[in-house]
Amino acid sequence: MSPTTEFESVSASAGSESGEEQRNRVDSVTTATSCRTLSLTIPSESFLKSAVHVKNQVVEATWRQGKEVVDPTMYNGLLGTAFICLRSFEATGEHSDLELAAEIADVCASRASSSTRHLTFLCGRGGVYAMGAVIANYMGDARMREMYLDHFLQVARERALPVGPEEGGFGMSYELLYGRAGFLWAALFLNKHLGPNAVPSDLLTPIVEAVLAGGRAGAAANTACPLMYRWHGTRYWGAANGLAGILHVLLHFPLSDADLEDVKGTLRHMISHRFKGSGNYPSSEGSSRDDLIQWSHGATGVGLALCKAVQVCPSERDLHDAAIEAGEVVWRNGLVKKVGLADGVAGNAYISLSLYRLTGDSIHLQRAGTFASHLQQNAAKLISLRPQHGPDNAFSLFQGLGGPACLWFDLLAPEKARFPGFEL
């Protein structure tokens, strides 16, 4: 039975499930079938062809058709198209992709200037200005680079960033999509591409300290865990709005011994409370739900945070073993019914790429290739079967075909592969 046929039979039999269960149920049977039938060594030309084809589709759907820019940000908006074009340029050297990324970033910046709601890389102005500066730097346009950087530094001086706590009615949330961790990631992105002092530490250190202080305040009622955060009243664990995303960002900064111990202690709290049967992680503190294995919730996002922790603390064997185990959980269950980075197969492939860089073991690269090959065969069908993606999100970076395109580009040089908007 081919992977496509297997997927069709699973879809047809899912009618007895509730809508939510059907949307999120993990298809481990398909994973096993795919592992037997797909070649684990796919020529890079195949991934490149798929990546360029889908990149062109995304550009046509989101940019060429001249639609009004409703969302200028990264996660589901037009800036995600600029990111895909930039990734294409980095992979192929095609300068027209870089020029296109610059055009899109300029339009996104003009739309984002009137919005003050969010400041993060994935969902706010911080990402628009950071992307504009990095693209301009690639273009050799010093004037535009400095203009975008100045805009970003103005955002960095927003009073809410270093002020808290959120629960007390001041400041802003702490998580990656909309909160302080997401702004800090945008600054890290700039410092990686423009130099370590592009966004100076005197602007960032108070924000890092506010995130740590907020986590300690949130954990006051839960002495078993050093850091804890709420988003809309729920103690989420995942990468998008929870612990995994916040801890992952904190691990990129120079932390004191006490701060680092709190980060590691929080990860160990999560490890000790994973589901014993499956090895997966709850979506939130105390949750019994064990059907979400993705970047947003579950083993993928937590596993990526653990990989970063091992890079920072290579002697911590328990963290290393937990990262490997998270990768195994995703490998067994990761061919979910969505395609994107946030909650689909493309995002799940990146834990294997992270483990490949961490361990050098080629089995992880082979697994990422299997996920990518599954997407080559099934991505268009998976999108068409999921009308809730909508006509725009179907081509977005985090929920649509933009994620697979980035994955295929990344597999051309897997040692450099990074989860878009999350790994550096």
Tab-separated table of C-alpha atoms in Angstrom:
chain	number	residue	atom	x	y	z
A	1	MET	CA	0.000	0.000	0.000
A	2	SER	CA	1.406	3.392	-0.958
A	3	PRO	CA	1.555	6.240	1.597
A	4	THR	CA	-1.100	8.138	-0.362
A	5	THR	CA	-3.494	5.194	-0.337
A	6	GLU	CA	-2.859	4.650	3.357
A	7	PHE	CA	-3.700	8.279	4.081
A	8	GLU	CA	-6.934	8.038	2.080
A	9	SER	CA	-8.059	4.965	3.999
A	10	VAL	CA	-7.342	6.594	7.337
A	11	SER	CA	-9.234	9.745	6.319
A	12	ALA	CA	-12.235	7.694	5.229
A	13	SER	CA	-12.371	5.792	8.506
A	14	ALA	CA	-12.109	8.855	10.725
A	15	GLY	CA	-15.765	9.820	10.514
A	16	SER	CA	-16.628	8.271	13.857
A	17	GLU	CA	-14.227	10.594	15.694
A	18	SER	CA	-15.211	13.969	17.025
A	19	GLY	CA	-14.181	16.938	14.904
A	20	GLU	CA	-11.364	17.900	17.241
A	21	GLU	CA	-10.056	14.353	17.513
A	22	GLN	CA	-10.135	13.953	13.745
A	23	ARG	CA	-8.207	17.187	13.252
A	24	ASN	CA	-5.461	16.293	15.695
A	25	ARG	CA	-5.298	12.495	15.792
A	26	VAL	CA	-1.818	11.195	15.103
A	27	ASP	CA	-1.553	8.680	12.289
A	28	SER	CA	1.159	6.326	13.499
A	29	VAL	CA	0.074	3.624	11.010
A	30	THR	CA	0.905	5.945	8.131
A	31	THR	CA	4.297	6.660	9.681
A	32	ALA	CA	5.152	2.974	9.789
A	33	THR	CA	3.922	2.418	6.231
A	34	SER	CA	5.872	5.417	4.935
A	35	CYS	CA	9.049	4.215	6.596
A	36	ARG	CA	8.771	0.922	4.725
A	37	THR	CA	7.853	2.331	1.336
A	38	LEU	CA	9.654	5.657	0.947
A	39	SER	CA	13.293	5.803	-0.005
A	40	LEU	CA	15.305	7.256	2.855
A	41	THR	CA	17.824	8.809	0.460
A	42	ILE	CA	16.138	11.303	-1.861
A	43	PRO	CA	18.358	13.205	-4.336
A	44	SER	CA	18.666	16.840	-3.342
A	45	GLU	CA	17.449	17.805	-6.818
A	46	SER	CA	14.061	16.364	-5.940
A	47	PHE	CA	13.674	18.494	-2.825
A	48	LEU	CA	14.979	21.568	-4.651
A	49	LYS	CA	12.455	21.114	-7.454
A	50	SER	CA	9.597	20.765	-4.962
A	51	ALA	CA	10.777	23.745	-2.922
A	52	VAL	CA	11.059	26.083	-5.902
A	53	HIS	CA	7.707	24.959	-7.294
A	54	VAL	CA	5.852	25.552	-4.030
A	55	LYS	CA	7.718	28.815	-3.392
A	56	ASN	CA	6.464	30.050	-6.743
A	57	GLN	CA	2.932	28.946	-5.853
A	58	VAL	CA	3.097	30.830	-2.566
A	59	VAL	CA	4.391	33.979	-4.264
A	60	GLU	CA	1.669	33.802	-6.901
A	61	ALA	CA	-1.110	33.291	-4.361
A	62	THR	CA	-0.007	35.851	-1.777
A	63	TRP	CA	1.811	38.514	-3.804
A	64	ARG	CA	1.466	38.365	-7.573
A	65	GLN	CA	-2.315	38.486	-7.513
A	66	GLY	CA	-2.219	41.920	-5.934
A	67	LYS	CA	-4.390	41.121	-2.946
A	68	GLU	CA	-4.875	43.674	-0.202
A	69	VAL	CA	-2.389	43.084	2.611
A	70	VAL	CA	-4.560	42.159	5.570
A	71	ASP	CA	-1.804	40.615	7.683
A	72	PRO	CA	1.760	41.938	7.174
A	73	THR	CA	3.362	39.639	9.776
A	74	MET	CA	5.221	36.330	9.634
A	75	TYR	CA	3.068	33.550	11.077
A	76	ASN	CA	0.155	33.549	8.622
A	77	GLY	CA	0.753	36.838	6.825
A	78	LEU	CA	2.600	38.221	3.829
A	79	LEU	CA	5.935	38.504	5.640
A	80	GLY	CA	6.044	34.706	5.647
A	81	THR	CA	6.325	34.875	1.855
A	82	ALA	CA	9.338	37.170	2.224
A	83	PHE	CA	10.879	34.645	4.612
A	84	ILE	CA	10.388	31.830	2.103
A	85	CYS	CA	11.973	33.921	-0.652
A	86	LEU	CA	14.912	34.711	1.632
A	87	ARG	CA	15.318	31.021	2.436
A	88	SER	CA	15.240	30.282	-1.295
A	89	PHE	CA	17.977	32.864	-1.894
A	90	GLU	CA	20.108	31.416	0.902
A	91	ALA	CA	19.728	27.931	-0.576
A	92	THR	CA	20.101	28.713	-4.279
A	93	GLY	CA	21.798	32.098	-4.573
A	94	GLU	CA	18.997	33.258	-6.899
A	95	HIS	CA	19.177	37.055	-6.553
A	96	SER	CA	15.673	37.612	-7.896
A	97	ASP	CA	14.338	35.870	-4.782
A	98	LEU	CA	16.250	38.303	-2.592
A	99	GLU	CA	14.897	41.264	-4.542
A	100	LEU	CA	11.389	39.888	-4.208
A	101	ALA	CA	11.858	39.423	-0.458
A	102	ALA	CA	12.934	43.073	-0.204
A	103	GLU	CA	9.880	44.295	-2.121
A	104	ILE	CA	7.533	42.294	0.093
A	105	ALA	CA	9.256	43.404	3.298
A	106	ASP	CA	8.874	47.060	2.276
A	107	VAL	CA	5.131	46.643	1.759
A	108	CYS	CA	4.789	44.771	5.047
A	109	ALA	CA	6.631	47.559	6.861
A	110	SER	CA	4.324	50.206	5.422
A	111	ARG	CA	1.315	48.251	6.689
A	112	ALA	CA	2.832	47.356	10.064
A	113	SER	CA	3.728	50.932	10.984
A	114	SER	CA	0.109	51.676	11.854
A	115	SER	CA	-0.213	48.671	14.181
A	116	THR	CA	1.026	48.787	17.758
A	117	ARG	CA	-0.617	45.650	19.064
A	118	HIS	CA	2.213	43.086	18.901
A	119	LEU	CA	5.999	43.460	18.890
A	120	THR	CA	7.171	39.895	18.251
A	121	PHE	CA	9.029	38.214	15.405
A	122	LEU	CA	6.221	35.912	14.294
A	123	CYS	CA	3.153	38.060	14.927
A	124	GLY	CA	4.247	41.676	15.214
A	125	ARG	CA	6.235	44.704	14.146
A	126	GLY	CA	9.434	43.330	15.599
A	127	GLY	CA	9.533	40.636	12.947
A	128	VAL	CA	8.718	43.033	10.118
A	129	TYR	CA	11.575	45.379	11.032
A	130	ALA	CA	14.021	42.563	11.789
A	131	MET	CA	13.324	40.894	8.436
A	132	GLY	CA	13.591	44.222	6.618
A	133	ALA	CA	16.984	44.923	8.169
A	134	VAL	CA	18.380	41.464	7.435
A	135	ILE	CA	17.141	41.469	3.840
A	136	ALA	CA	18.578	44.953	3.301
A	137	ASN	CA	21.879	43.735	4.728
A	138	TYR	CA	21.939	40.894	2.188
A	139	MET	CA	21.160	43.453	-0.525
A	140	GLY	CA	24.085	45.636	0.572
A	141	ASP	CA	21.691	48.524	1.180
A	142	ALA	CA	23.144	50.195	4.273
A	143	ARG	CA	20.598	53.000	4.306
A	144	MET	CA	17.598	50.662	4.403
A	145	ARG	CA	19.314	48.376	6.907
A	146	GLU	CA	19.861	51.259	9.318
A	147	MET	CA	16.323	52.550	8.795
A	148	TYR	CA	14.800	49.185	9.701
A	149	LEU	CA	17.195	48.741	12.602
A	150	ASP	CA	16.249	52.173	13.947
A	151	HIS	CA	12.575	51.216	13.765
A	152	PHE	CA	13.339	48.027	15.662
A	153	LEU	CA	15.309	49.843	18.341
A	154	GLN	CA	12.376	52.192	18.837
A	155	VAL	CA	10.200	49.132	19.435
A	156	ALA	CA	12.810	47.821	21.874
A	157	ARG	CA	12.304	50.890	24.007
A	158	GLU	CA	8.591	50.182	24.474
A	159	ARG	CA	7.880	50.563	28.175
A	160	ALA	CA	5.873	47.325	28.361
A	161	LEU	CA	8.781	45.074	27.382
A	162	PRO	CA	10.815	45.253	30.621
A	163	VAL	CA	7.855	45.994	32.896
A	164	GLY	CA	5.631	43.405	34.587
A	165	PRO	CA	4.087	41.338	35.822
A	166	GLU	CA	1.428	40.628	33.232
A	167	GLU	CA	-0.937	39.213	35.841
A	168	GLY	CA	-0.798	42.484	37.727
A	169	GLY	CA	-2.184	44.437	34.819
A	170	PHE	CA	1.120	45.899	33.588
A	171	GLY	CA	3.522	44.839	30.921
A	172	MET	CA	2.735	42.193	28.322
A	173	SER	CA	2.628	38.422	28.022
A	174	TYR	CA	5.801	36.350	28.089
A	175	GLU	CA	5.332	33.744	25.344
A	176	LEU	CA	6.751	33.458	21.839
A	177	LEU	CA	3.875	34.381	19.520
A	178	TYR	CA	2.712	37.609	21.166
A	179	GLY	CA	4.901	38.241	24.203
A	180	ARG	CA	8.340	39.193	25.410
A	181	ALA	CA	10.035	35.955	24.352
A	182	GLY	CA	8.905	36.646	20.781
A	183	PHE	CA	10.438	40.106	20.839
A	184	LEU	CA	13.689	38.739	22.283
A	185	TRP	CA	13.835	36.186	19.462
A	186	ALA	CA	13.549	38.979	16.904
A	187	ALA	CA	16.516	40.691	18.568
A	188	LEU	CA	18.508	37.441	18.484
A	189	PHE	CA	17.732	37.117	14.774
A	190	LEU	CA	19.080	40.611	14.148
A	191	ASN	CA	22.209	40.024	16.218
A	192	LYS	CA	22.911	36.789	14.357
A	193	HIS	CA	22.747	38.441	10.943
A	194	LEU	CA	23.964	41.990	11.633
A	195	GLY	CA	26.430	41.435	14.467
A	196	PRO	CA	26.226	40.706	18.206
A	197	ASN	CA	25.668	44.329	19.223
A	198	ALA	CA	23.084	45.325	16.620
A	199	VAL	CA	20.544	45.271	19.451
A	200	PRO	CA	22.635	46.115	22.527
A	201	SER	CA	22.490	44.046	25.676
A	202	ASP	CA	21.459	47.014	27.815
A	203	LEU	CA	18.124	46.970	25.985
A	204	LEU	CA	17.700	43.190	26.145
A	205	THR	CA	18.936	42.299	29.640
A	206	PRO	CA	16.042	44.027	31.470
A	207	ILE	CA	13.577	42.145	29.273
A	208	VAL	CA	15.276	38.813	29.992
A	209	GLU	CA	15.187	39.630	33.691
A	210	ALA	CA	11.484	40.498	33.441
A	211	VAL	CA	10.764	37.138	31.792
A	212	LEU	CA	12.628	35.283	34.531
A	213	ALA	CA	10.929	37.302	37.262
A	214	GLY	CA	7.532	36.668	35.708
A	215	GLY	CA	8.221	32.938	35.589
A	216	ARG	CA	9.225	32.835	39.228
A	217	ALA	CA	6.136	34.777	40.224
A	218	GLY	CA	3.980	32.421	38.183
A	219	ALA	CA	5.562	29.396	39.841
A	220	ALA	CA	5.102	30.682	43.390
A	221	ALA	CA	2.111	28.416	43.925
A	222	ASN	CA	3.866	25.448	42.333
A	223	THR	CA	7.117	24.891	44.209
A	224	ALA	CA	7.928	21.798	42.128
A	225	CYS	CA	8.624	23.982	39.086
A	226	PRO	CA	10.966	27.013	39.213
A	227	LEU	CA	9.339	28.915	36.314
A	228	MET	CA	5.741	28.963	35.151
A	229	TYR	CA	3.720	31.236	32.884
A	230	ARG	CA	0.079	31.719	32.011
A	231	TRP	CA	-1.350	32.685	28.674
A	232	HIS	CA	-5.042	33.576	28.796
A	233	GLY	CA	-5.182	31.885	32.173
A	234	THR	CA	-3.676	28.540	31.111
A	235	ARG	CA	-0.191	27.252	31.953
A	236	TYR	CA	0.781	26.119	28.455
A	237	TRP	CA	3.842	23.978	27.840
A	238	GLY	CA	4.276	24.213	24.069
A	239	ALA	CA	6.520	26.317	21.876
A	240	ALA	CA	3.958	28.817	20.579
A	241	ASN	CA	2.420	30.114	23.810
A	242	GLY	CA	4.107	28.165	26.581
A	243	LEU	CA	7.153	27.014	28.469
A	244	ALA	CA	9.032	25.374	25.600
A	245	GLY	CA	9.127	28.569	23.570
A	246	ILE	CA	10.057	30.795	26.505
A	247	LEU	CA	12.789	28.489	27.803
A	248	HIS	CA	14.203	28.019	24.315
A	249	VAL	CA	14.626	31.779	23.939
A	250	LEU	CA	16.111	32.243	27.419
A	251	LEU	CA	18.758	29.621	26.655
A	252	HIS	CA	20.194	31.897	23.944
A	253	PHE	CA	21.185	34.528	26.514
A	254	PRO	CA	24.043	34.545	29.041
A	255	LEU	CA	22.313	33.440	32.238
A	256	SER	CA	23.617	33.453	35.777
A	257	ASP	CA	24.131	30.097	37.445
A	258	ALA	CA	20.909	30.565	39.420
A	259	ASP	CA	18.914	31.545	36.324
A	260	LEU	CA	20.253	28.602	34.338
A	261	GLU	CA	19.396	26.228	37.182
A	262	ASP	CA	15.828	27.512	37.118
A	263	VAL	CA	15.580	26.928	33.370
A	264	LYS	CA	16.983	23.409	33.694
A	265	GLY	CA	14.784	22.730	36.720
A	266	THR	CA	11.719	23.736	34.706
A	267	LEU	CA	12.715	21.396	31.881
A	268	ARG	CA	13.196	18.585	34.382
A	269	HIS	CA	9.746	19.292	35.821
A	270	MET	CA	8.347	18.868	32.306
A	271	ILE	CA	10.328	15.683	31.714
A	272	SER	CA	9.113	14.146	34.962
A	273	HIS	CA	5.485	14.917	34.083
A	274	ARG	CA	5.443	13.641	30.496
A	275	PHE	CA	2.988	10.885	29.696
A	276	LYS	CA	4.536	7.621	30.858
A	277	GLY	CA	2.904	5.459	28.227
A	278	SER	CA	3.619	7.514	25.127
A	279	GLY	CA	6.511	9.742	26.207
A	280	ASN	CA	4.626	12.741	24.826
A	281	TYR	CA	4.207	16.009	26.723
A	282	PRO	CA	0.948	17.618	27.928
A	283	SER	CA	-0.256	20.741	26.179
A	284	SER	CA	-0.522	22.504	29.554
A	285	GLU	CA	0.194	21.976	33.239
A	286	GLY	CA	-1.998	19.177	34.558
A	287	SER	CA	-3.623	18.355	31.213
A	288	SER	CA	-4.442	14.709	30.488
A	289	ARG	CA	-4.715	15.259	26.737
A	290	ASP	CA	-2.209	13.105	24.867
A	291	ASP	CA	-3.050	13.527	21.178
A	292	LEU	CA	-1.059	16.620	20.198
A	293	ILE	CA	2.416	15.969	18.791
A	294	GLN	CA	3.519	19.131	17.049
A	295	TRP	CA	5.553	22.277	17.484
A	296	SER	CA	2.712	24.231	19.086
A	297	HIS	CA	1.966	21.514	21.659
A	298	GLY	CA	3.681	18.284	22.569
A	299	ALA	CA	6.975	16.533	21.998
A	300	THR	CA	8.184	18.484	18.966
A	301	GLY	CA	8.386	21.910	20.604
A	302	VAL	CA	9.618	20.548	23.922
A	303	GLY	CA	12.186	18.387	22.138
A	304	LEU	CA	13.587	21.393	20.266
A	305	ALA	CA	13.929	23.266	23.577
A	306	LEU	CA	15.724	20.255	25.046
A	307	CYS	CA	18.128	20.171	22.088
A	308	LYS	CA	19.036	23.788	22.788
A	309	ALA	CA	19.495	22.998	26.480
A	310	VAL	CA	21.938	20.219	25.583
A	311	GLN	CA	23.904	22.630	23.385
A	312	VAL	CA	24.198	25.013	26.338
A	313	CYS	CA	24.779	22.282	28.946
A	314	PRO	CA	26.364	19.332	27.098
A	315	SER	CA	27.195	17.442	30.293
A	316	GLU	CA	23.540	17.156	31.391
A	317	ARG	CA	22.882	13.561	30.356
A	318	ASP	CA	19.247	13.502	31.447
A	319	LEU	CA	18.427	16.433	29.183
A	320	HIS	CA	20.246	14.735	26.312
A	321	ASP	CA	18.318	11.490	26.818
A	322	ALA	CA	15.017	13.369	27.036
A	323	ALA	CA	15.756	15.168	23.763
A	324	ILE	CA	16.437	11.839	22.042
A	325	GLU	CA	13.254	10.367	23.492
A	326	ALA	CA	11.188	13.343	22.280
A	327	GLY	CA	12.549	12.743	18.804
A	328	GLU	CA	11.535	9.091	19.027
A	329	VAL	CA	8.003	10.100	20.027
A	330	VAL	CA	7.724	12.389	17.015
A	331	TRP	CA	9.192	9.756	14.708
A	332	ARG	CA	6.617	7.177	15.827
A	333	ASN	CA	3.663	9.552	15.590
A	334	GLY	CA	4.635	12.583	13.566
A	335	LEU	CA	2.800	12.182	10.241
A	336	VAL	CA	-0.129	14.250	11.435
A	337	LYS	CA	-2.920	15.455	9.173
A	338	LYS	CA	-1.656	19.003	8.693
A	339	VAL	CA	1.345	20.129	6.672
A	340	GLY	CA	2.621	23.302	8.325
A	341	LEU	CA	5.282	24.269	10.804
A	342	ALA	CA	2.956	25.045	13.696
A	343	ASP	CA	1.012	21.809	13.895
A	344	GLY	CA	1.935	19.688	10.910
A	345	VAL	CA	4.428	17.326	9.318
A	346	ALA	CA	6.875	20.053	8.254
A	347	GLY	CA	7.296	21.255	11.834
A	348	ASN	CA	7.684	17.710	13.112
A	349	ALA	CA	10.533	17.051	10.680
A	350	TYR	CA	12.654	19.744	12.310
A	351	ILE	CA	13.153	17.834	15.579
A	352	SER	CA	14.977	15.182	13.529
A	353	LEU	CA	17.134	17.850	11.882
A	354	SER	CA	17.940	19.374	15.276
A	355	LEU	CA	18.905	15.964	16.646
A	356	TYR	CA	21.028	15.336	13.552
A	357	ARG	CA	23.012	18.502	14.257
A	358	LEU	CA	23.221	17.624	17.944
A	359	THR	CA	24.335	14.004	17.595
A	360	GLY	CA	25.674	13.628	14.049
A	361	ASP	CA	23.671	10.392	13.772
A	362	SER	CA	22.470	9.955	10.196
A	363	ILE	CA	19.303	8.143	11.301
A	364	HIS	CA	17.835	11.520	12.257
A	365	LEU	CA	18.610	12.936	8.818
A	366	GLN	CA	16.979	9.905	7.213
A	367	ARG	CA	13.871	10.446	9.314
A	368	ALA	CA	13.654	14.107	8.314
A	369	GLY	CA	13.954	12.975	4.703
A	370	THR	CA	11.081	10.556	5.183
A	371	PHE	CA	8.844	13.294	6.554
A	372	ALA	CA	9.855	15.548	3.656
A	373	SER	CA	9.152	12.810	1.099
A	374	HIS	CA	5.715	12.245	2.601
A	375	LEU	CA	5.010	15.938	2.089
A	376	GLN	CA	6.168	15.745	-1.522
A	377	GLN	CA	3.555	13.095	-2.191
A	378	ASN	CA	0.711	14.343	-0.008
A	379	ALA	CA	0.985	18.044	0.896
A	380	ALA	CA	-1.393	19.356	-1.776
A	381	LYS	CA	-3.997	16.716	-0.930
A	382	LEU	CA	-3.695	17.346	2.798
A	383	ILE	CA	-4.256	21.059	2.252
A	384	SER	CA	-7.265	20.455	-0.002
A	385	LEU	CA	-8.877	18.182	2.590
A	386	ARG	CA	-8.616	20.828	5.288
A	387	PRO	CA	-10.903	23.738	4.376
A	388	GLN	CA	-10.313	25.410	7.735
A	389	HIS	CA	-6.914	26.503	6.423
A	390	GLY	CA	-8.765	29.010	4.261
A	391	PRO	CA	-7.549	30.345	0.921
A	392	ASP	CA	-4.841	32.493	2.551
A	393	ASN	CA	-3.551	30.225	5.305
A	394	ALA	CA	-3.133	27.417	2.772
A	395	PHE	CA	-0.058	29.301	1.510
A	396	SER	CA	1.153	30.710	4.814
A	397	LEU	CA	4.477	29.975	6.463
A	398	PHE	CA	3.266	28.389	9.679
A	399	GLN	CA	-0.029	26.749	8.737
A	400	GLY	CA	0.254	26.178	5.016
A	401	LEU	CA	2.574	25.203	2.190
A	402	GLY	CA	5.263	27.705	3.131
A	403	GLY	CA	6.490	25.325	5.849
A	404	PRO	CA	7.147	22.376	3.517
A	405	ALA	CA	8.932	24.703	1.092
A	406	CYS	CA	11.313	25.821	3.855
A	407	LEU	CA	11.876	22.217	4.910
A	408	TRP	CA	12.799	21.144	1.382
A	409	PHE	CA	15.198	24.080	1.033
A	410	ASP	CA	16.745	23.209	4.409
A	411	LEU	CA	17.359	19.609	3.397
A	412	LEU	CA	19.752	20.842	0.698
A	413	ALA	CA	22.161	21.696	3.543
A	414	PRO	CA	20.809	19.925	6.658
A	415	GLU	CA	23.735	20.930	8.851
A	416	LYS	CA	22.486	24.511	8.489
A	417	ALA	CA	18.779	23.716	8.853
A	418	ARG	CA	16.880	25.701	11.466
A	419	PHE	CA	13.204	25.732	12.387
A	420	PRO	CA	11.964	29.034	10.905
A	421	GLY	CA	11.333	31.665	13.527
A	422	PHE	CA	12.419	29.383	16.366
A	423	GLU	CA	15.954	28.066	15.918
A	424	LEU	CA	18.948	30.268	15.136
